[in-house]
Short mmCIF file of C-alpha atoms in Angstrom, two decimals:
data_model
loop_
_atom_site.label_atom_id
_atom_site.label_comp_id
_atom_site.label_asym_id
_atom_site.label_seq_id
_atom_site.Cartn_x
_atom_site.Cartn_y
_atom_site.Cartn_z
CA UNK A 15 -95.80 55.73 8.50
CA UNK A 16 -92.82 54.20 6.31
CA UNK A 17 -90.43 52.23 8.25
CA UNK A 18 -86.25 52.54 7.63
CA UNK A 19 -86.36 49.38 5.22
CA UNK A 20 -89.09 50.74 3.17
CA UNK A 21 -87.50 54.42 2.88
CA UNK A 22 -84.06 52.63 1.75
CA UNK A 23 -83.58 53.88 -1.64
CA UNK A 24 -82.35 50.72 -2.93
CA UNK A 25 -85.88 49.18 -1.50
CA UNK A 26 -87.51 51.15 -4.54
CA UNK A 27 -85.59 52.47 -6.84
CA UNK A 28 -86.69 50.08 -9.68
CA UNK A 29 -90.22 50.81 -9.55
CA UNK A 30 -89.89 54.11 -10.45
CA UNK A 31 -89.52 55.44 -13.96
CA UNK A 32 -89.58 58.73 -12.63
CA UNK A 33 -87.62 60.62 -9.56
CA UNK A 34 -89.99 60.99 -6.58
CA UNK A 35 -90.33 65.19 -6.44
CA UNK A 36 -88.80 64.92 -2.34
CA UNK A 37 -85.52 63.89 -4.27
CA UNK A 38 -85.51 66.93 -7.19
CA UNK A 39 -82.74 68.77 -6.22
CA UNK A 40 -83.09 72.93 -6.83
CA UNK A 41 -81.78 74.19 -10.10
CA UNK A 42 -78.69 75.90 -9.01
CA UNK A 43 -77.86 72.55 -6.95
CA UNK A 44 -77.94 70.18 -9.63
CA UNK A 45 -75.38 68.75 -10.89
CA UNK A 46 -73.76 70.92 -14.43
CA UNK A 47 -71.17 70.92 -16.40
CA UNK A 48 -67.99 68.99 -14.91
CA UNK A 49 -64.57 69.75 -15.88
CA UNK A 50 -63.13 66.33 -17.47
CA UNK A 51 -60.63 65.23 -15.10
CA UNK A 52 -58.46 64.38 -17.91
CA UNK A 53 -57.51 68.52 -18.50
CA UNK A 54 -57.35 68.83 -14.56
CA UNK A 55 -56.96 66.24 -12.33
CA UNK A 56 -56.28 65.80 -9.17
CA UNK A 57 -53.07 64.48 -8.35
CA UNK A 58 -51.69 61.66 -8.08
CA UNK A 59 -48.65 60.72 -5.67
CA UNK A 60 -46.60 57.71 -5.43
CA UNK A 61 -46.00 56.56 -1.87
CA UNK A 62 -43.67 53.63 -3.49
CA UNK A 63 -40.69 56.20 -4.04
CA UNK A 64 -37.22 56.38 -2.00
CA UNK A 65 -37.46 59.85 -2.23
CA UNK A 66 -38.97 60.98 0.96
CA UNK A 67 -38.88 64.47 0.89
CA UNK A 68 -40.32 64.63 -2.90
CA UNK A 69 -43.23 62.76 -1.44
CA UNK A 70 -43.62 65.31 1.29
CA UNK A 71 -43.05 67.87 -0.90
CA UNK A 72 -46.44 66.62 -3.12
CA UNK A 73 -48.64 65.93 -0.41
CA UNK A 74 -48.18 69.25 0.94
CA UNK A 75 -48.45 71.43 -2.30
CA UNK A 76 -51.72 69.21 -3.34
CA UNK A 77 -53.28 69.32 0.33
CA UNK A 78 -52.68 73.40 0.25
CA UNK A 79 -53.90 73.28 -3.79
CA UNK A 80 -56.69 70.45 -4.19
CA UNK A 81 -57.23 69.91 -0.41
CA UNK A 82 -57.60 65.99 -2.47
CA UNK A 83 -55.23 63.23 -3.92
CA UNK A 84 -54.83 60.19 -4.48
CA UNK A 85 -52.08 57.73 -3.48
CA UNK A 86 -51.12 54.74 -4.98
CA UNK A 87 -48.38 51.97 -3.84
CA UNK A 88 -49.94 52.86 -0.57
CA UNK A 89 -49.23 49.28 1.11
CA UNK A 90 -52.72 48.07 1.37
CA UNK A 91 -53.04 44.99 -0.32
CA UNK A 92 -55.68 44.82 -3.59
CA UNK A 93 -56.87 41.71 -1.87
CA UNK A 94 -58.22 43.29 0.87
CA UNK A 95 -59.44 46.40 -1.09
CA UNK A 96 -61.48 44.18 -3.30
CA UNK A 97 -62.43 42.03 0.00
CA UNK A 98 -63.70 45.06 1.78
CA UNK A 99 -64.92 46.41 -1.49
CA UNK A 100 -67.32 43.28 -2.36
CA UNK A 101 -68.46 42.73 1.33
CA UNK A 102 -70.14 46.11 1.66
CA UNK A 103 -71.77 45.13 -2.00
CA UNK A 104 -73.27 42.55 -0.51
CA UNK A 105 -73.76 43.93 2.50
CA UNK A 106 -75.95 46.05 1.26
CA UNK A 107 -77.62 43.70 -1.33
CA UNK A 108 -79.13 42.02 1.21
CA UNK A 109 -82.77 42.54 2.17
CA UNK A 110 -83.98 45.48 3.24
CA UNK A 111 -85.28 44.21 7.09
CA UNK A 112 -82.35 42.00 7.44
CA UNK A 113 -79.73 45.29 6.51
CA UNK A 114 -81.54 46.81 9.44
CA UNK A 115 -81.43 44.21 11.41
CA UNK A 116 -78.01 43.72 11.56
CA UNK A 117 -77.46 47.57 11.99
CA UNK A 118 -80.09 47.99 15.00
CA UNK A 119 -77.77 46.74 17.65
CA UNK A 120 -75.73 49.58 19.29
CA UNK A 121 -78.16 50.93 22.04
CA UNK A 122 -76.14 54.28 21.62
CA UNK A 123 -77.23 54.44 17.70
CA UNK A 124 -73.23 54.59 16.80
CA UNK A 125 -73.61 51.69 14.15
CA UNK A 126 -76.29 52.32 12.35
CA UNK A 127 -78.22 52.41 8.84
CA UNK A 128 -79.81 55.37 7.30
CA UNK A 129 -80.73 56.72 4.01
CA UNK A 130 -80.19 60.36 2.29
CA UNK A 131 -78.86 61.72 5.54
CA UNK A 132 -78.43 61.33 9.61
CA UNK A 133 -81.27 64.17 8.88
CA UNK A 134 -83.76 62.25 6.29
CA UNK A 135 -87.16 63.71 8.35
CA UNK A 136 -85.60 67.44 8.65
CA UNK A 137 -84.49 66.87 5.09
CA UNK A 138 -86.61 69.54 2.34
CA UNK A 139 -84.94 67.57 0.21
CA UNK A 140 -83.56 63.96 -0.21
CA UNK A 141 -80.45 62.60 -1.60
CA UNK A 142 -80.61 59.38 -3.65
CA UNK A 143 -78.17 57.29 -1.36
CA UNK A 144 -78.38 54.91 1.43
CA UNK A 145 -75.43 54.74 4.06
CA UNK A 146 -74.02 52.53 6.83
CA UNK A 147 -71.60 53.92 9.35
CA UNK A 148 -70.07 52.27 12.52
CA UNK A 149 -67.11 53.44 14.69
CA UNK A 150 -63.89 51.26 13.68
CA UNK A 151 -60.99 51.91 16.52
CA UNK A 152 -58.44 49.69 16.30
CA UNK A 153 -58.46 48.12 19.64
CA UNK A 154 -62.09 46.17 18.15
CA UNK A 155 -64.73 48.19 20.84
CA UNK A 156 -67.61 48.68 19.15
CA UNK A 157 -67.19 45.38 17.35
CA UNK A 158 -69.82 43.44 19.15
CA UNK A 159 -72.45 45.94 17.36
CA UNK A 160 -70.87 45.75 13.31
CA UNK A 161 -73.07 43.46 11.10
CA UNK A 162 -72.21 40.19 11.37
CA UNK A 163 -73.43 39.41 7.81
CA UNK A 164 -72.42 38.74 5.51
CA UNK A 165 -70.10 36.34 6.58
CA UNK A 166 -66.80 37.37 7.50
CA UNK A 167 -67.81 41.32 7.51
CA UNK A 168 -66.18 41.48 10.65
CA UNK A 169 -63.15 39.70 9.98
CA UNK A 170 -62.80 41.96 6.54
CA UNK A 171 -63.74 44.96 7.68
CA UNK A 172 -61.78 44.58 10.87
CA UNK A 173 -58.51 43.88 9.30
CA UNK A 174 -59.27 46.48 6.79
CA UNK A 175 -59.63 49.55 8.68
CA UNK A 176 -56.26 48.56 10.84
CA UNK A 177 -54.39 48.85 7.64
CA UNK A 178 -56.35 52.22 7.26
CA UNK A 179 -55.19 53.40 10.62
CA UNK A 180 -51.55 52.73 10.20
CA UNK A 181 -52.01 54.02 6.49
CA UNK A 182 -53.64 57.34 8.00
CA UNK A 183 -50.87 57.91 10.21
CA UNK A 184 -48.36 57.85 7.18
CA UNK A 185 -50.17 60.57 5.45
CA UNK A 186 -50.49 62.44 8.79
CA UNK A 187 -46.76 62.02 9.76
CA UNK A 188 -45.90 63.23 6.16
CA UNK A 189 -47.85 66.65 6.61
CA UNK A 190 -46.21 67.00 9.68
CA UNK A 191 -43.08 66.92 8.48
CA UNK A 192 -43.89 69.31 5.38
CA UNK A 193 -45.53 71.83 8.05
CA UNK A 194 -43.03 71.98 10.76
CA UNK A 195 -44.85 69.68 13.03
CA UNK A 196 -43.98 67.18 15.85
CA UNK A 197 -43.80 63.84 13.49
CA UNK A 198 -46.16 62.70 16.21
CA UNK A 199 -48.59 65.18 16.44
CA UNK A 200 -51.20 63.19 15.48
CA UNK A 201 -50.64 59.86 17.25
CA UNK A 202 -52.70 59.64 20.37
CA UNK A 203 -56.26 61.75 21.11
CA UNK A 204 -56.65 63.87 17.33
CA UNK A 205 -56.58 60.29 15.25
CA UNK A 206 -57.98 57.52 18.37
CA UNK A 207 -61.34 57.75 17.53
CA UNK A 208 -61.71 56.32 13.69
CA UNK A 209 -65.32 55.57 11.77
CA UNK A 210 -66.30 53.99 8.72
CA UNK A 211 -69.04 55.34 6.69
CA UNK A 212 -70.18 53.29 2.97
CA UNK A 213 -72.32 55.09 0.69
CA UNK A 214 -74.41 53.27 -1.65
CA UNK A 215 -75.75 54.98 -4.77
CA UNK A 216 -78.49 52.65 -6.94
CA UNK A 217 -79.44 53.75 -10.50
CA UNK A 218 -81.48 57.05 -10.72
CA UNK A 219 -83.71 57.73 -13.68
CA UNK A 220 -82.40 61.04 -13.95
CA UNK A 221 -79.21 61.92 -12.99
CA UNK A 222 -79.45 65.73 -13.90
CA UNK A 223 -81.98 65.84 -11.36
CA UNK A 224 -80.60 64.42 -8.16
CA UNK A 225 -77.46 64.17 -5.79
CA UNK A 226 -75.96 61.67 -3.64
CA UNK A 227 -74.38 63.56 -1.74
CA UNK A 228 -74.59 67.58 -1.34
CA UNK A 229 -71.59 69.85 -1.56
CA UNK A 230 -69.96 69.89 1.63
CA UNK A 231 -66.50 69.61 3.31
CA UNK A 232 -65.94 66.87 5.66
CA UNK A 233 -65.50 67.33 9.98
CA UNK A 234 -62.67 65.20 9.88
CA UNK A 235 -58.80 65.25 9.98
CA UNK A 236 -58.36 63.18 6.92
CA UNK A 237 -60.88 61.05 4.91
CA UNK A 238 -59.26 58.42 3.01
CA UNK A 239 -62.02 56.89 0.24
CA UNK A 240 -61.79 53.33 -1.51
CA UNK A 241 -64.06 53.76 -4.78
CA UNK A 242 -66.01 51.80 -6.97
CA UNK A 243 -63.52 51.02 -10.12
CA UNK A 244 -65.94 50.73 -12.20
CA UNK A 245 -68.54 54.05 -12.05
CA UNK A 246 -67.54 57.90 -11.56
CA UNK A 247 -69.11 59.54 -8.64
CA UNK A 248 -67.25 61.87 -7.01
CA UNK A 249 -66.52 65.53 -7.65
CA UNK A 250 -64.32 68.46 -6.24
CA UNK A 251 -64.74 72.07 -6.25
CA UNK A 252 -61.77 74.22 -7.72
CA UNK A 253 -61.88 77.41 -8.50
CA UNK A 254 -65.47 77.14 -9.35
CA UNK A 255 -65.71 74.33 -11.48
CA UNK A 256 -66.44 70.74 -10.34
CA UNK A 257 -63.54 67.93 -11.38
CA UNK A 258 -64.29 64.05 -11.76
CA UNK A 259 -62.75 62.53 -9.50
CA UNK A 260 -61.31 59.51 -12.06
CA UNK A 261 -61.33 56.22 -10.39
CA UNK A 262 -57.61 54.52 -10.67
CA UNK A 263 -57.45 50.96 -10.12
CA UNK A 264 -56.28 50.50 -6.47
CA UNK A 265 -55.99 53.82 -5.36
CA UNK A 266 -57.83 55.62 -2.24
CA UNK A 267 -58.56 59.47 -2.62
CA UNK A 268 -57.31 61.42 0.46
CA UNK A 269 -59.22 64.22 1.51
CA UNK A 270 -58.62 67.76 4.49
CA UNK A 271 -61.10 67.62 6.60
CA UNK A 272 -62.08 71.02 8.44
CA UNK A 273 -60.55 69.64 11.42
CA UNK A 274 -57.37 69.66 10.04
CA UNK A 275 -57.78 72.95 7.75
CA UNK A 276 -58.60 74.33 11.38
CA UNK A 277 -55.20 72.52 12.78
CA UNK A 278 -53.10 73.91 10.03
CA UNK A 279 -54.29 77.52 10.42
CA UNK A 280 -56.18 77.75 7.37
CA UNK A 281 -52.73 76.61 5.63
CA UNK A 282 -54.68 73.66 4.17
CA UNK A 283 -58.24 74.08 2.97
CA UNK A 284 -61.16 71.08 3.27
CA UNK A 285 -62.28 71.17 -0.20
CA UNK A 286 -65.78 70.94 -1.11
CA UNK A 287 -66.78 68.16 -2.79
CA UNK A 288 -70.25 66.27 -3.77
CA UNK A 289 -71.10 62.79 -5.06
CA UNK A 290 -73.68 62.89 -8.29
CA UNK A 291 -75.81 59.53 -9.35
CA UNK A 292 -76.06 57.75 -13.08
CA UNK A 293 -78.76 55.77 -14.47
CA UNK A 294 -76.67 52.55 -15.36
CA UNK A 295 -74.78 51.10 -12.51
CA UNK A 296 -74.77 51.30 -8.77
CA UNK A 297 -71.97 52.61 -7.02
CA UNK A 298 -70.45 51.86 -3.52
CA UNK A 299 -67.93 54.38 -1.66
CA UNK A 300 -66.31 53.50 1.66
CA UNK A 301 -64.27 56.38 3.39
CA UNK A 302 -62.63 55.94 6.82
CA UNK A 303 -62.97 59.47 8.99
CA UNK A 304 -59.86 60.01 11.04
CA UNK A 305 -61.63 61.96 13.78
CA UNK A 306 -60.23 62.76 17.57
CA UNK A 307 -61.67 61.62 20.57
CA UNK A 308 -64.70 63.78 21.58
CA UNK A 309 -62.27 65.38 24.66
CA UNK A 310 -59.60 66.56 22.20
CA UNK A 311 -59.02 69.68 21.47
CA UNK A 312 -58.94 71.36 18.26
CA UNK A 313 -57.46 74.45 17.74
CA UNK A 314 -54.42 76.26 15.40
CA UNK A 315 -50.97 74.38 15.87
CA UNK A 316 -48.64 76.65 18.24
CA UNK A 317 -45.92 75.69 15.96
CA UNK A 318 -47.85 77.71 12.91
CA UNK A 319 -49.10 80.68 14.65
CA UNK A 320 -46.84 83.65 15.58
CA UNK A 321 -46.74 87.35 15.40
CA UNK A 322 -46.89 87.68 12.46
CA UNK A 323 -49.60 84.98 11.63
CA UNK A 324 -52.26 85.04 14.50
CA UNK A 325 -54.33 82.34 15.05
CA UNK A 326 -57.76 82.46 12.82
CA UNK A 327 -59.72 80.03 14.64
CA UNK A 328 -60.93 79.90 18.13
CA UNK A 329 -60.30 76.23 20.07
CA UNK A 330 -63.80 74.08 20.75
CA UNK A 331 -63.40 70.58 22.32
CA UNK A 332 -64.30 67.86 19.22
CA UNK A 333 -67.46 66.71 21.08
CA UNK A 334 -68.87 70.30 20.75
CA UNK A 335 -67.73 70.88 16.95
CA UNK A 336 -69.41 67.63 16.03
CA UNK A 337 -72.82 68.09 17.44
CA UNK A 338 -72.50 72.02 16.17
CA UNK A 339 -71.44 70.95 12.93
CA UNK A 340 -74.31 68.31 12.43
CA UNK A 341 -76.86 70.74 13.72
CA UNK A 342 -75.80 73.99 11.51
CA UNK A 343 -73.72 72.90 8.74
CA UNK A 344 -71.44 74.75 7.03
CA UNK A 345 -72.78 77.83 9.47
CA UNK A 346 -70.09 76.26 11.99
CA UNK A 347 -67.06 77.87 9.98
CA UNK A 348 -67.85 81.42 10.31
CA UNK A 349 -68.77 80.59 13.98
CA UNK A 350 -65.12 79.21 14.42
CA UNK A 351 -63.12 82.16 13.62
#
């Protein structure tokens, strides 16, 4: 039986000229033709204006349009973008048994390794990825279980996702202002309960054949995404055409999650959205999940249902929608409303 380290993708990748048949995706799941994101893209918003309520107003319109954008003049330093960026290269550079190592220390299984998906044995089929996810709240619990190699991943990855926290709550506080919401709304239970999650993508053979990462939407309130400068990965549904995703140099792609399309009413929509592989260059993700803590409630804002607009979506305590939504997919949806 094939231990974690030897399942890793990036344990074998090389010494295949071929793609293993477990990691062929079906025909109508493979990857076609993508729009060029230079005829649609998805936009791209300016957080270094004075002009508040034009920011607001963009946000909202690509939240309710793209359900993705990117920001830029954001406040995070490239420093520690590149930092966090390089440390999570190495990271997972490092030898197969000694990556697992380091990620085999939470006795709950919160921090861990894992490769395709948190379902690899109920998997038909694979996805050519291998991923490391921790939770990352800002008060440092859970720290004691992060890798502590390589050096200084703690001290990087610590002082990166506190900028990320206070950089989600911008975003947040922004939407609630362009929906009629308490400013604070999210402050508190709905954002407390942050995670990390770093995809790595080797080389694949061939890249018409495989995914990294299957069309879904995300359970979160927001995802915010630092990518890989270099290589095109990502991909977004609209209107029934996938869009590139274009990297910009120190950018981060923010994402709906279902959580909040729930929130909103069904105002804003968690757009699908998939990552697809190449057969020159690696690539390395790193998205920070703004989730609640698993007591919270989600349900439709009272402040955006009325009369005339009932509410679409029933109420479910996080805890529940995250163990539903990891055991049935995108089956949870219809179950929600």
């Amino acid at each position: 039986m094939e231990t974690l380290d030897q399942m890793l993708v990036s344990s074998w990748y090389n010494v295949h000229s071929l793609v293993p048949p477990s990691y062929v995706q079906l025909p109508e799941n493979r990857p076609s033709k993508v729009v060029s994101s230079l005829h649609k893209a998805i936009p791209v918003i300016d957080f270094g204006g004075h002009d508040r309520v034009d920011t607001t107003k963009q946000i909202l319109e690509a939240s309710e349009e793209y359900g993705f954008f990117q920001v830029i003049n954001h406040g995070v330093s490239k420093d520690l973008m590149d930092e966090t960026l390089n440390i999570f290269k190495e990271f997972h550079a490092m030898a197969p048994k000694e990556k697992v190592n380091e990620c085999s220390k939470d006795p709950n299984g919160s921090c861990k390794l894992y490769t395709s998906s948190e379902n690899y044995k109920k998997d038909a089929i694979h996805y050519w990825k291998d991923s490391l996810t921790h939770p990352c709240p800002p008060s440092g619990e859970y720290m004691e279980y992060w890798p502590q190699k390589p050096s200084k991943y703690r001290e990087i990855v610590g002082k990166y996702t506190r900028e990320l926290k206070k950089l989600a709550l911008k975003i947040l506080e922004l939407l609630c202002e362009g929906l009629g919401l308490n400013l604070g709304y999210f402050c508190g239970g709905l954002s407390e309960n942050p995670s990390v999650l770093v995809h790595h993508y080797p080389p694949c053979p061939d890249p018409s054949l495989t995914l990294g990462l299957a069309k879904h939407r995300d359970p979160t309130i927001i995802t915010i995404l630092l990518q890989d400068k270099e290589v095109q990965g990502l991909q977004v549904l609209k209107d029934g055409e996938w869009i590139g995703v274009e990297p910009i140099p120190n950018a981060f792609v923010v994402n709906i999650g279902l959580l909040l399309q729930i929130i909103t009413n069904g105002r804003l929509v968690g757009a699908e959205h998939r990552a697809v592989t190449n057969s020159s260059s690696a690539r390395t993700s790193v998205a920070y999940f703004v989730y609640p803590s698993f007591g919270s409630i989600i349900e439709p804002a009272q402040a955006l249902i009325n009369g005339s607009t009932p509410a679409i979506y029933k109420s479910m305590r996080f805890g529940e929608f995250r163990r539903n939504f990891f055991h049935k997919g995108p089956k949870i949806e219809e179950e929600l409303q």
